[in-house]
Amino acid sequence: MTALSKKLASTISATRQRTISSISGRVSRFDGIMIECSGFPATIGTLCEIQAQDGGTIIAEIIGFQNSNNLLCVHETGARIAVGARVTVKDDGHLMAIGDDVLGRVVDALGNCLDDKPEMELNDSWPMEGVKLNPLARKPVNTHLDVGVRVINSLLTVGQGQRLGIIAGSGVGKSVLLSMMTRYTEADVVVVGLIGERGREVGDFVNTVFSAETRDRTVVVAEPADRSPLLRIRAANRATAIAEYFRDKGKNVLLIMDSLTRVAHARREIGLALGEQPTSKGYPPSVISLIPNLIERSGTGLPGQGAITSFYTVLADGDDTNDPVVDTARAILDGHILLSREQTQMGIYPAVDVPASVSRVMNEIVSDDQKQAATIFRRLVSLYLENRDLIMMGGYSAGQDPDLDLAVQLWPQLMDIIKQPYDQKAGFDDSVAALTQLMKAG
């Protein structure tokens, strides 16, 4: 960009900002979270500044309209806002600043730096809600992605541009599995969205995955559980938009979002505040529409572009895998990885329940030998787990079922394929070789 064009762009931006900031209204009602103010031209998602009684400003976001007034939701709890306070538009919330300088950084939903590094120089922009792609023009998923985890590489092979869910209850090792993939994947760029997680886990995750080898390709967008539901939704959109930007530049991107359930919970809070009726186990219709809209933004790009391979963690509350969020996500995703609490109790990490997990594109991108070996592996694990109690009680004797005999004989080696130390990487070729050699030996 020439000096003249930069000056012109700066002038246009400054003029646009002055125009936006001249739009304002007054607070007419405030109930602690929701604000109703006199109407002025603005769209849903517009960010506004509200004068607080202590002289500062509070950020709020327009979420709807009622009786020609604007409805806003504040980004902070306990805000000291009085009726009649001035409401001024800060930004229309449509575009975000982006650039290569975001790599190696930790930001929040509004793009503010959470680390102690200098401010970023971001010269490009990208729509927060993404850019729609023609589904018929997208490239097919035809190449595997090495995620550095043996059980996934060999038995649940992931394709570049595939979307998968990691479904589990609490405390079964989701965060550990995600950090392993973040550190060991061969992707060019890794974007991690930590949405609605504990603040302690955010710090631990960042300290773990930001090493000398991974820092220059990784960006983290974090909004802990104690933040506004609007910020949690905006953080999910920002993480996805960052992944889209690098995909548009031809990069192979790995997008990890932990968790999709917390994003759905945030949307539920907003929907109920707006008066939506809870139609499915407490979830309003806007939640069910949010999930596919977010997931469909990832995937392969157009010819000449890269691909976004995405993993979304889905929390099965009370280990209920029939939860509406779980069902909706499973229907739209290209596969799912179920983590087993029983395997966690047995000390098997990562606790992937292989028979209950599926990668819907695996058979199209792997060799026949790997497909056959994976099929045999699944059958042997299923047989052993179905008869485990009988075997432990001594009620089974060898010779009654050749397949079960083989499963019992190979059980320690089968578990070695699944188990992997946290600090060890398992490349794709090594993972497939270990699987095929074991099945041929058996």
Short mmCIF file of C-alpha atoms in Angstrom, two decimals:
data_model
loop_
_atom_site.label_atom_id
_atom_site.label_comp_id
_atom_site.label_asym_id
_atom_site.label_seq_id
_atom_site.Cartn_x
_atom_site.Cartn_y
_atom_site.Cartn_z
CA MET A 1 0.00 0.00 0.00
CA THR A 2 1.42 3.40 -1.01
CA ALA A 3 1.85 6.33 1.38
CA LEU A 4 -0.99 8.20 -0.39
CA SER A 5 -3.40 5.26 -0.12
CA LYS A 6 -2.49 4.75 3.56
CA LYS A 7 -3.20 8.43 4.25
CA LEU A 8 -6.52 8.21 2.39
CA ALA A 9 -7.52 5.04 4.29
CA SER A 10 -6.60 6.74 7.58
CA THR A 11 -8.70 9.78 6.69
CA ILE A 12 -11.70 7.63 5.73
CA SER A 13 -11.38 5.63 8.96
CA ALA A 14 -11.18 8.78 11.08
CA THR A 15 -14.21 10.29 9.31
CA ARG A 16 -16.16 7.05 9.82
CA GLN A 17 -15.24 6.99 13.52
CA ARG A 18 -16.37 10.60 14.01
CA THR A 19 -19.66 9.79 12.28
CA ILE A 20 -20.23 6.73 14.44
CA SER A 21 -19.35 8.49 17.70
CA SER A 22 -21.84 11.29 16.97
CA ILE A 23 -24.74 8.79 17.26
CA SER A 24 -26.09 8.69 20.80
CA GLY A 25 -29.09 8.28 23.06
CA ARG A 26 -30.09 8.19 26.76
CA VAL A 27 -30.69 5.30 29.16
CA SER A 28 -34.37 4.90 30.02
CA ARG A 29 -34.21 1.57 31.91
CA PHE A 30 -31.47 -0.54 33.50
CA ASP A 31 -32.01 -3.78 35.45
CA GLY A 32 -28.38 -4.62 36.19
CA ILE A 33 -27.67 -6.39 32.88
CA MET A 34 -30.15 -5.18 30.27
CA ILE A 35 -30.36 -1.54 29.20
CA GLU A 36 -33.12 0.15 27.24
CA CYS A 37 -32.21 3.49 25.69
CA SER A 38 -33.77 5.96 23.27
CA GLY A 39 -33.57 4.72 19.72
CA PHE A 40 -30.84 5.74 17.28
CA PRO A 41 -29.66 4.14 14.01
CA ALA A 42 -27.56 1.08 14.86
CA THR A 43 -27.41 -2.61 14.06
CA ILE A 44 -27.34 -5.64 16.34
CA GLY A 45 -23.77 -6.17 17.53
CA THR A 46 -22.93 -2.46 17.69
CA LEU A 47 -20.67 -1.59 20.62
CA CYS A 48 -21.63 1.46 22.69
CA GLU A 49 -20.08 3.44 25.54
CA ILE A 50 -22.29 4.41 28.49
CA GLN A 51 -21.42 7.06 31.03
CA ALA A 52 -21.09 5.62 34.52
CA GLN A 53 -21.72 7.52 37.76
CA ASP A 54 -18.06 7.25 38.76
CA GLY A 55 -17.05 9.21 35.66
CA GLY A 56 -15.84 6.24 33.63
CA THR A 57 -17.47 4.44 30.71
CA ILE A 58 -19.08 1.03 30.42
CA ILE A 59 -19.11 -1.00 27.20
CA ALA A 60 -22.45 -2.46 26.15
CA GLU A 61 -23.65 -4.20 23.01
CA ILE A 62 -26.94 -3.81 21.15
CA ILE A 63 -28.80 -7.12 21.13
CA GLY A 64 -32.28 -6.10 19.99
CA PHE A 65 -34.99 -3.46 19.66
CA GLN A 66 -38.29 -2.83 21.45
CA ASN A 67 -40.90 -0.09 21.03
CA SER A 68 -38.52 1.96 18.85
CA ASN A 69 -35.87 1.77 21.59
CA ASN A 70 -32.54 -0.03 21.56
CA LEU A 71 -31.87 -2.96 23.91
CA LEU A 72 -28.30 -3.37 25.11
CA CYS A 73 -26.47 -5.79 27.36
CA VAL A 74 -23.52 -4.57 29.42
CA HIS A 75 -20.16 -6.32 29.28
CA GLU A 76 -19.53 -5.84 33.02
CA THR A 77 -21.57 -6.87 36.04
CA GLY A 78 -22.19 -4.36 38.81
CA ALA A 79 -21.99 -1.37 36.48
CA ARG A 80 -23.03 1.95 38.10
CA ILE A 81 -25.35 3.32 35.43
CA ALA A 82 -28.20 5.74 36.11
CA VAL A 83 -31.31 6.48 34.06
CA GLY A 84 -30.54 9.33 31.69
CA ALA A 85 -26.89 8.35 31.20
CA ARG A 86 -25.57 9.12 27.76
CA VAL A 87 -25.14 6.20 25.33
CA THR A 88 -22.66 6.75 22.48
CA VAL A 89 -21.85 4.41 19.61
CA LYS A 90 -18.23 3.29 19.75
CA ASP A 91 -17.99 0.80 16.87
CA ASP A 92 -20.45 -1.01 14.63
CA GLY A 93 -18.79 -4.31 15.62
CA HIS A 94 -18.73 -5.65 12.06
CA LEU A 95 -15.01 -5.58 11.23
CA MET A 96 -12.03 -6.52 13.36
CA ALA A 97 -8.38 -5.58 12.93
CA ILE A 98 -6.16 -8.50 11.99
CA GLY A 99 -2.66 -9.25 10.72
CA ASP A 100 0.32 -11.54 11.16
CA ASP A 101 1.25 -9.70 14.36
CA VAL A 102 -1.58 -11.51 16.17
CA LEU A 103 0.43 -14.75 16.07
CA GLY A 104 2.05 -15.54 19.38
CA ARG A 105 -0.44 -13.39 21.29
CA VAL A 106 -3.30 -13.86 23.74
CA VAL A 107 -6.29 -11.58 23.19
CA ASP A 108 -9.81 -11.21 24.53
CA ALA A 109 -13.14 -10.99 22.69
CA LEU A 110 -12.61 -7.32 21.82
CA GLY A 111 -9.07 -7.86 20.56
CA ASN A 112 -7.38 -6.39 23.64
CA CYS A 113 -4.03 -7.97 24.55
CA LEU A 114 -4.06 -10.12 27.68
CA ASP A 115 -0.31 -10.66 27.72
CA ASP A 116 2.28 -8.10 28.73
CA LYS A 117 3.71 -7.58 25.26
CA PRO A 118 3.66 -4.37 23.15
CA GLU A 119 0.53 -3.42 21.22
CA MET A 120 0.02 -5.27 17.95
CA GLU A 121 0.32 -3.65 14.53
CA LEU A 122 -2.68 -4.99 12.63
CA ASN A 123 -3.10 -3.48 9.17
CA ASP A 124 -5.84 -5.72 7.72
CA SER A 125 -9.49 -6.21 8.62
CA TRP A 126 -11.90 -9.13 8.51
CA PRO A 127 -15.67 -9.47 9.18
CA MET A 128 -16.45 -10.83 12.65
CA GLU A 129 -19.29 -12.89 11.21
CA GLY A 130 -17.10 -14.29 8.44
CA VAL A 131 -17.49 -14.49 4.68
CA LYS A 132 -19.98 -16.89 3.10
CA LEU A 133 -18.47 -19.43 0.69
CA ASN A 134 -20.25 -21.30 -2.08
CA PRO A 135 -20.37 -24.90 -0.81
CA LEU A 136 -20.01 -26.25 -4.34
CA ALA A 137 -16.83 -24.22 -4.89
CA ARG A 138 -15.06 -25.50 -1.77
CA LYS A 139 -12.17 -27.91 -2.15
CA PRO A 140 -12.80 -31.52 -1.08
CA VAL A 141 -11.28 -33.03 2.06
CA ASN A 142 -8.68 -35.35 0.57
CA THR A 143 -5.50 -34.99 2.67
CA HIS A 144 -4.85 -36.10 6.23
CA LEU A 145 -3.70 -33.76 8.99
CA ASP A 146 -1.11 -34.98 11.49
CA VAL A 147 -2.30 -33.90 14.96
CA GLY A 148 0.50 -35.65 16.84
CA VAL A 149 -1.81 -37.98 18.80
CA ARG A 150 -1.47 -41.69 17.99
CA VAL A 151 -5.03 -42.84 18.58
CA ILE A 152 -6.45 -40.05 16.40
CA ASN A 153 -3.86 -40.35 13.64
CA SER A 154 -4.26 -44.12 13.30
CA LEU A 155 -7.88 -44.91 14.22
CA LEU A 156 -9.73 -41.61 13.70
CA THR A 157 -7.67 -40.00 10.94
CA VAL A 158 -8.49 -36.33 10.49
CA GLY A 159 -8.62 -34.66 7.08
CA GLN A 160 -7.52 -31.09 6.38
CA GLY A 161 -10.74 -29.11 6.55
CA GLN A 162 -12.68 -31.64 8.64
CA ARG A 163 -14.82 -30.51 11.60
CA LEU A 164 -14.92 -32.79 14.66
CA GLY A 165 -16.39 -32.69 18.13
CA ILE A 166 -14.73 -33.90 21.31
CA ILE A 167 -17.62 -35.04 23.50
CA ALA A 168 -17.12 -35.73 27.18
CA GLY A 169 -18.23 -34.99 30.70
CA SER A 170 -16.14 -32.90 33.04
CA GLY A 171 -12.76 -34.10 34.26
CA VAL A 172 -11.92 -36.70 31.63
CA GLY A 173 -8.94 -35.00 29.99
CA LYS A 174 -10.33 -32.75 27.25
CA SER A 175 -7.94 -29.90 27.97
CA VAL A 176 -4.92 -32.22 28.03
CA LEU A 177 -5.86 -33.71 24.65
CA LEU A 178 -6.35 -30.24 23.16
CA SER A 179 -3.00 -29.00 24.41
CA MET A 180 -1.29 -32.07 22.90
CA MET A 181 -2.82 -31.32 19.50
CA THR A 182 -1.93 -27.64 19.79
CA ARG A 183 1.72 -28.45 20.46
CA TYR A 184 2.23 -31.38 18.07
CA THR A 185 0.10 -30.65 14.99
CA GLU A 186 1.71 -29.98 11.61
CA ALA A 187 -0.75 -27.14 10.85
CA ASP A 188 0.71 -23.78 9.74
CA VAL A 189 -1.43 -21.77 12.17
CA VAL A 190 -3.21 -22.83 15.38
CA VAL A 191 -6.09 -20.73 16.71
CA VAL A 192 -7.40 -21.64 20.17
CA GLY A 193 -10.64 -20.25 21.57
CA LEU A 194 -10.92 -20.71 25.35
CA ILE A 195 -14.57 -19.83 25.93
CA GLY A 196 -16.17 -19.92 29.37
CA GLU A 197 -13.38 -21.88 31.02
CA ARG A 198 -11.93 -21.34 34.49
CA GLY A 199 -9.43 -18.48 34.66
CA ARG A 200 -6.81 -20.76 36.18
CA GLU A 201 -7.12 -23.17 33.23
CA VAL A 202 -6.63 -20.31 30.76
CA GLY A 203 -3.30 -19.41 32.34
CA ASP A 204 -2.17 -23.03 32.60
CA PHE A 205 -3.10 -23.75 28.99
CA VAL A 206 -1.25 -20.69 27.66
CA ASN A 207 1.87 -21.45 29.71
CA THR A 208 1.83 -25.04 28.44
CA VAL A 209 1.30 -24.54 24.70
CA PHE A 210 3.38 -21.38 24.16
CA SER A 211 6.83 -22.84 23.64
CA ALA A 212 9.68 -21.66 21.41
CA GLU A 213 8.52 -24.06 18.68
CA THR A 214 4.80 -23.21 18.73
CA ARG A 215 4.63 -19.53 19.71
CA ASP A 216 5.08 -18.08 16.22
CA ARG A 217 2.13 -20.01 14.81
CA THR A 218 -0.34 -19.91 17.71
CA VAL A 219 -2.93 -17.35 18.81
CA VAL A 220 -5.28 -17.70 21.79
CA VAL A 221 -8.62 -15.92 22.21
CA ALA A 222 -9.76 -16.21 25.83
CA GLU A 223 -12.91 -15.20 27.71
CA PRO A 224 -13.24 -16.91 31.13
CA ALA A 225 -16.51 -18.09 32.65
CA ASP A 226 -17.06 -14.95 34.75
CA ARG A 227 -17.33 -12.65 31.71
CA SER A 228 -20.47 -11.43 29.96
CA PRO A 229 -22.27 -13.95 27.72
CA LEU A 230 -21.94 -11.45 24.88
CA LEU A 231 -18.16 -11.48 25.26
CA ARG A 232 -18.12 -15.27 25.21
CA ILE A 233 -20.07 -15.32 21.93
CA ARG A 234 -17.89 -12.57 20.48
CA ALA A 235 -14.75 -14.50 21.47
CA ALA A 236 -16.00 -17.55 19.55
CA ASN A 237 -16.66 -15.37 16.50
CA ARG A 238 -13.26 -13.69 16.79
CA ALA A 239 -11.38 -16.99 17.01
CA THR A 240 -13.25 -18.28 13.96
CA ALA A 241 -12.65 -15.03 12.06
CA ILE A 242 -8.91 -15.21 12.77
CA ALA A 243 -8.87 -18.77 11.39
CA GLU A 244 -10.80 -17.62 8.29
CA TYR A 245 -8.33 -14.79 7.68
CA PHE A 246 -5.32 -17.14 7.65
CA ARG A 247 -7.22 -19.72 5.56
CA ASP A 248 -7.86 -16.96 3.02
CA LYS A 249 -4.09 -16.41 2.90
CA GLY A 250 -3.53 -20.05 1.94
CA LYS A 251 -2.57 -21.36 5.38
CA ASN A 252 -3.47 -24.76 6.79
CA VAL A 253 -5.22 -23.78 10.05
CA LEU A 254 -6.13 -25.83 13.12
CA LEU A 255 -9.01 -24.23 15.05
CA ILE A 256 -9.66 -25.51 18.58
CA MET A 257 -12.66 -24.21 20.50
CA ASP A 258 -13.10 -25.12 24.14
CA SER A 259 -15.97 -25.22 24.53
CA LEU A 260 -18.91 -25.09 22.14
CA THR A 261 -21.23 -25.84 25.04
CA ARG A 262 -20.20 -22.65 26.88
CA VAL A 263 -20.93 -20.65 23.72
CA ALA A 264 -24.39 -22.26 23.58
CA HIS A 265 -24.96 -21.44 27.25
CA ALA A 266 -24.04 -17.81 26.56
CA ARG A 267 -26.52 -17.67 23.67
CA ARG A 268 -29.16 -19.20 25.93
CA GLU A 269 -28.65 -16.42 28.50
CA ILE A 270 -29.12 -13.75 25.83
CA GLY A 271 -32.10 -15.50 24.26
CA LEU A 272 -33.93 -15.86 27.56
CA ALA A 273 -33.17 -12.22 28.43
CA LEU A 274 -34.81 -11.21 25.14
CA GLY A 275 -37.91 -13.23 25.95
CA GLU A 276 -37.33 -16.29 23.76
CA GLN A 277 -39.21 -19.39 24.81
CA PRO A 278 -37.08 -22.35 25.98
CA THR A 279 -38.21 -25.08 23.60
CA SER A 280 -35.63 -27.87 23.99
CA LYS A 281 -34.55 -28.74 27.54
CA GLY A 282 -34.24 -25.06 28.40
CA TYR A 283 -32.56 -23.97 25.15
CA PRO A 284 -34.29 -21.32 22.98
CA PRO A 285 -34.31 -21.66 19.16
CA SER A 286 -31.46 -19.17 18.72
CA VAL A 287 -29.04 -21.65 20.33
CA ILE A 288 -29.88 -24.36 17.82
CA SER A 289 -29.26 -21.94 14.93
CA LEU A 290 -26.02 -20.58 16.43
CA ILE A 291 -24.21 -23.93 16.43
CA PRO A 292 -24.36 -24.72 12.67
CA ASN A 293 -23.69 -21.08 11.79
CA LEU A 294 -20.46 -21.18 13.79
CA ILE A 295 -19.31 -24.63 12.68
CA GLU A 296 -20.00 -24.11 8.96
CA ARG A 297 -17.56 -21.19 8.88
CA SER A 298 -14.67 -23.65 9.22
CA GLY A 299 -13.71 -26.29 6.68
CA THR A 300 -11.93 -26.18 3.35
CA GLY A 301 -11.62 -22.97 1.39
CA LEU A 302 -11.84 -22.12 -2.30
CA PRO A 303 -9.14 -23.19 -4.78
CA GLY A 304 -5.94 -21.36 -3.89
CA GLN A 305 -6.98 -20.98 -0.25
CA GLY A 306 -6.08 -23.12 2.74
CA ALA A 307 -8.32 -25.11 5.07
CA ILE A 308 -9.58 -24.86 8.65
CA THR A 309 -9.54 -28.16 10.49
CA SER A 310 -11.60 -27.62 13.63
CA PHE A 311 -12.13 -29.38 16.94
CA TYR A 312 -15.03 -28.30 19.17
CA THR A 313 -15.29 -29.64 22.68
CA VAL A 314 -18.86 -30.43 23.69
CA LEU A 315 -19.54 -30.86 27.39
CA ALA A 316 -21.98 -33.68 28.06
CA ASP A 317 -23.53 -32.48 31.33
CA GLY A 318 -23.81 -35.42 33.67
CA ASP A 319 -22.27 -37.58 30.89
CA ASP A 320 -25.58 -37.20 29.00
CA THR A 321 -24.69 -37.60 25.33
CA ASN A 322 -28.31 -36.89 24.31
CA ASP A 323 -28.16 -33.25 25.42
CA PRO A 324 -29.59 -30.87 22.73
CA VAL A 325 -26.20 -29.20 22.22
CA VAL A 326 -24.48 -32.59 21.83
CA ASP A 327 -27.15 -33.81 19.39
CA THR A 328 -27.07 -30.65 17.29
CA ALA A 329 -23.28 -30.57 17.12
CA ARG A 330 -22.99 -34.27 16.32
CA ALA A 331 -25.44 -33.89 13.44
CA ILE A 332 -23.53 -31.05 11.77
CA LEU A 333 -19.94 -32.16 12.46
CA ASP A 334 -17.86 -34.50 10.27
CA GLY A 335 -17.22 -36.85 13.14
CA HIS A 336 -16.87 -36.99 16.89
CA ILE A 337 -14.42 -38.26 19.48
CA LEU A 338 -16.03 -39.55 22.67
CA LEU A 339 -13.94 -39.52 25.83
CA SER A 340 -14.75 -42.29 28.32
CA ARG A 341 -14.88 -41.75 32.07
CA GLU A 342 -14.41 -45.50 32.53
CA GLN A 343 -11.10 -45.38 30.66
CA THR A 344 -10.07 -42.37 32.71
CA GLN A 345 -10.68 -44.40 35.86
CA MET A 346 -8.52 -47.16 34.36
CA GLY A 347 -5.68 -44.65 33.85
CA ILE A 348 -5.89 -44.69 30.04
CA TYR A 349 -5.04 -41.25 28.62
CA PRO A 350 -6.13 -39.86 26.27
CA ALA A 351 -9.37 -41.59 27.26
CA VAL A 352 -10.71 -42.01 23.71
CA ASP A 353 -13.59 -44.46 23.43
CA VAL A 354 -12.60 -45.84 20.02
CA PRO A 355 -15.73 -47.96 19.28
CA ALA A 356 -18.02 -44.99 20.07
CA SER A 357 -15.97 -42.45 18.05
CA VAL A 358 -16.02 -41.90 14.30
CA SER A 359 -14.26 -39.86 11.63
CA ARG A 360 -16.62 -39.58 8.67
CA VAL A 361 -13.90 -38.82 6.13
CA MET A 362 -11.27 -41.29 7.30
CA ASN A 363 -12.11 -44.02 4.78
CA GLU A 364 -11.69 -41.55 1.91
CA ILE A 365 -8.17 -40.38 2.84
CA VAL A 366 -6.34 -43.46 4.19
CA SER A 367 -4.96 -46.64 2.65
CA ASP A 368 -6.83 -49.94 2.51
CA ASP A 369 -4.34 -51.52 4.93
CA GLN A 370 -5.02 -48.84 7.53
CA LYS A 371 -8.79 -49.14 7.10
CA GLN A 372 -8.65 -52.90 7.57
CA ALA A 373 -6.38 -52.64 10.60
CA ALA A 374 -8.61 -49.99 12.20
CA THR A 375 -11.71 -52.14 11.66
CA ILE A 376 -10.10 -55.14 13.34
CA PHE A 377 -8.85 -52.95 16.21
CA ARG A 378 -12.35 -51.59 16.84
CA ARG A 379 -13.85 -55.08 16.87
CA LEU A 380 -11.29 -56.44 19.32
CA VAL A 381 -11.68 -53.50 21.72
CA SER A 382 -15.49 -53.79 21.59
CA LEU A 383 -15.35 -57.53 22.26
CA TYR A 384 -13.07 -57.13 25.26
CA LEU A 385 -15.08 -54.30 26.83
CA GLU A 386 -18.36 -56.19 26.35
CA ASN A 387 -16.95 -59.23 28.14
CA ARG A 388 -14.64 -57.47 30.59
CA ASP A 389 -16.75 -58.16 33.69
CA LEU A 390 -17.11 -61.82 32.72
CA ILE A 391 -13.36 -62.12 32.18
CA MET A 392 -12.56 -60.44 35.50
CA MET A 393 -14.88 -62.82 37.36
CA GLY A 394 -13.22 -65.83 35.77
CA GLY A 395 -16.34 -66.81 33.88
CA TYR A 396 -14.63 -67.02 30.50
CA SER A 397 -12.23 -69.73 29.42
CA ALA A 398 -10.00 -69.61 26.38
CA GLY A 399 -11.03 -71.49 23.26
CA GLN A 400 -14.72 -70.55 23.21
CA ASP A 401 -14.35 -67.56 20.86
CA PRO A 402 -11.20 -67.08 18.73
CA ASP A 403 -11.80 -63.34 18.33
CA LEU A 404 -12.26 -62.83 22.06
CA ASP A 405 -9.17 -64.96 22.72
CA LEU A 406 -7.21 -62.62 20.44
CA ALA A 407 -8.68 -59.54 22.16
CA VAL A 408 -7.64 -60.84 25.59
CA GLN A 409 -4.17 -61.75 24.31
CA LEU A 410 -3.59 -58.36 22.64
CA TRP A 411 -5.34 -56.15 25.21
CA PRO A 412 -2.14 -54.58 26.66
CA GLN A 413 -0.87 -53.81 23.13
CA LEU A 414 -4.27 -52.44 22.11
CA MET A 415 -4.17 -50.04 25.03
CA ASP A 416 -0.62 -49.03 24.10
CA ILE A 417 -2.00 -47.74 20.78
CA ILE A 418 -4.50 -45.57 22.67
CA LYS A 419 -2.30 -44.47 25.56
CA GLN A 420 0.24 -41.72 24.97
CA PRO A 421 2.32 -39.71 27.45
CA TYR A 422 1.46 -36.03 27.44
CA ASP A 423 5.00 -34.95 26.59
CA GLN A 424 5.49 -37.33 23.64
CA LYS A 425 4.55 -36.69 20.02
CA ALA A 426 3.31 -39.49 17.77
CA GLY A 427 3.67 -38.63 14.08
CA PHE A 428 1.18 -39.84 11.50
CA ASP A 429 3.45 -42.36 9.76
CA ASP A 430 4.66 -43.84 13.05
CA SER A 431 1.09 -44.08 14.36
CA VAL A 432 -0.18 -45.93 11.28
CA ALA A 433 2.85 -48.23 11.26
CA ALA A 434 2.30 -49.20 14.92
CA LEU A 435 -1.37 -50.01 14.22
CA THR A 436 -0.81 -52.07 11.07
CA GLN A 437 2.11 -54.01 12.54
CA LEU A 438 0.11 -54.96 15.63
CA MET A 439 -2.89 -56.14 13.61
CA LYS A 440 -0.70 -58.18 11.24
CA ALA A 441 1.11 -59.77 14.18
CA GLY A 442 -2.22 -60.63 15.78
#
